[in-house]
Amino acid sequence: MGSDEHVVVIGAGMAGLLSAAVIATTGRSVTVLEQDPISACATPEPRGGVPQGRQPHVLLYSGLRAIEELLPGLREELVAGGGVPLDTGDLAWLGERGWAPFGTPAFELVSATRPLVEHTVRRRVVELPGVEVRGGVRVRGLSRTGTTADSVGGWLVECFDGTSLRAGLVVDASGRSSRLPHWLGTLGVEEAETTVVDAGFGYAGRIYAAPPDLLGRVAGIVMLPVPGAAAGGVALPVEGGRWMVAAVGAGDVRPTRDPAGFDAFLGRLRDPALADFTRSARPVGDITVHRRTHNVRRRYDRLPHWPDGLLVLGDALCAFNPVYGQGITVAASQALLLRNALTARLRPGWEQRLMRRLHRAADLPWAIATGEDRRHLGDTPGAPGAPKVLNSPKPLEALDALFGRWSGEVDRLAVHGDLRAQRALDRVYHLVGSPAGLLHPALLTAAARARVLGLPPASPRPPLGAVGARTRLP
């Protein structure tokens, strides 16, 4: 593909925008097609195609770092737009075995709403030379434009409004609702193996106004759903002096948009901190719900023949349960891989080789998200949002279970004050380090010592300022 060839990106979410940014830096022209209308408003607005955009979002440390590499200065722009810098070591984090150690420096985040993050990135991308973003355009299908003796020709991207675009490269970044499997079928490409892991989670979120010192030194609250108690929640500060609060549950314990039911749900959690917070804050707007939370992975990398001039990134390739906050980070890491490929010498078959690397970038977050969700699959059998696993390799499930048990041991050490264990878990969660870090000899030794001598006292409940004076945990 020459540098003067046109590229079409399908989808103007984070994966599509970051892909367009990468492509533009190579001198190629790129058109981004988005089925949602793109508002010309100068302020961030939620999009219909991102229903979870009204829920709390976490941009993991490695994701923020990757986006900053692609769009230098973006962190400062997010903060200028109202994003709240915070240290994850200052979060009140309640996991399966108790409270994580509090008040020790860890990884920095910028807490902001999804609309602010996407709006800021889109504004930067549309300013790049050669980039055009068209909203309100839905793609109907793909077809080939012709062949030569040596290779297949380019693509024709056909839209429902009757228009079509020619492209030497097409990037599908259209998210979970990607129609690429159907389009490939019409071209005679065999169906890719697809794995689905669905624990039946659902979310309900609401914005609150609260004074900045309501939680004292605590930057936010995170209560994870755990096996046997598949309900949790989160409260994080965002722009405009507001907080985003979400309740999350699986199966028949999923929260609803009814205000009384929402409050009652928070009141039934393992600790009253979130319920106390919402009682001390002022609700702003209605409660929104989101229930499309299944993990789905399409193994295009395993197809023996992959079409030239076609790539898939982001949720269209591998989508995760949003509770783990991995989607934007994986999309950003895949955009970096795309940049590396486009700046190198492109040899025949480069697309298929890159697709394998893009899939490998999803391996760890997929293992984390599906490993956690599988632990909830037995909690609510037969309930609404019935949990299920489709096409999951049994040997991998066994390996995940074994590693999960060891991760639990490391988590136990962390809850009882082992900062090395806590940082090792942090690095994996933020996709900064390899899970091999959990096998550090010092952690193996600490676990063996704990088996013989016992564990020190568990970390105390974080100082939650003016709220959460009561506790249900020892």
mmCIF file of N, CA and C in Angstrom, residues 23 29 79 129 229 245 262 295 310 321 339 407 464:
data_model
loop_
_atom_site.group_PDB
_atom_site.id
_atom_site.type_symbol
_atom_site.label_atom_id
_atom_site.label_comp_id
_atom_site.label_asym_id
_atom_site.label_seq_id
_atom_site.Cartn_x
_atom_site.Cartn_y
_atom_site.Cartn_z
ATOM 1 N N ILE A 23 -2.711 6.548 11.079
ATOM 2 C CA ILE A 23 -2.650 6.524 9.617
ATOM 3 C C ILE A 23 -2.281 7.902 9.071
ATOM 4 N N SER A 29 -4.274 9.673 3.300
ATOM 5 C CA SER A 29 -5.557 10.303 3.605
ATOM 6 C C SER A 29 -6.480 9.249 4.198
ATOM 7 N N VAL A 79 -7.199 17.140 31.630
ATOM 8 C CA VAL A 79 -7.245 17.846 32.917
ATOM 9 C C VAL A 79 -7.820 19.245 32.727
ATOM 10 N N PRO A 129 -3.825 16.699 9.332
ATOM 11 C CA PRO A 129 -3.955 16.792 7.870
ATOM 12 C C PRO A 129 -4.397 15.466 7.265
ATOM 13 N N ALA A 229 -21.230 -13.079 45.986
ATOM 14 C CA ALA A 229 -21.787 -11.748 46.266
ATOM 15 C C ALA A 229 -21.591 -10.903 45.008
ATOM 16 N N VAL A 245 -21.536 7.502 39.851
ATOM 17 C CA VAL A 245 -21.755 6.361 40.732
ATOM 18 C C VAL A 245 -22.450 5.276 39.927
ATOM 19 N N PHE A 262 -32.417 1.566 43.111
ATOM 20 C CA PHE A 262 -30.985 1.857 43.021
ATOM 21 C C PHE A 262 -30.407 2.091 44.415
ATOM 22 N N ASN A 295 -18.240 -10.746 27.096
ATOM 23 C CA ASN A 295 -16.937 -10.770 26.436
ATOM 24 C C ASN A 295 -17.081 -11.569 25.138
ATOM 25 N N LEU A 310 -7.144 -5.286 4.754
ATOM 26 C CA LEU A 310 -8.214 -5.285 5.747
ATOM 27 C C LEU A 310 -7.636 -5.529 7.130
ATOM 28 N N ASN A 321 -15.980 -7.274 29.073
ATOM 29 C CA ASN A 321 -16.924 -6.748 30.049
ATOM 30 C C ASN A 321 -16.423 -5.368 30.487
ATOM 31 N N ARG A 339 0.754 1.583 14.071
ATOM 32 C CA ARG A 339 1.753 2.594 13.719
ATOM 33 C C ARG A 339 3.085 1.940 13.367
ATOM 34 N N SER A 407 -3.405 -16.201 41.938
ATOM 35 C CA SER A 407 -3.686 -14.767 42.046
ATOM 36 C C SER A 407 -4.434 -14.465 43.339
ATOM 37 N N LEU A 464 -12.845 7.277 55.195
ATOM 38 C CA LEU A 464 -13.793 7.755 54.195
ATOM 39 C C LEU A 464 -14.411 9.100 54.546
#
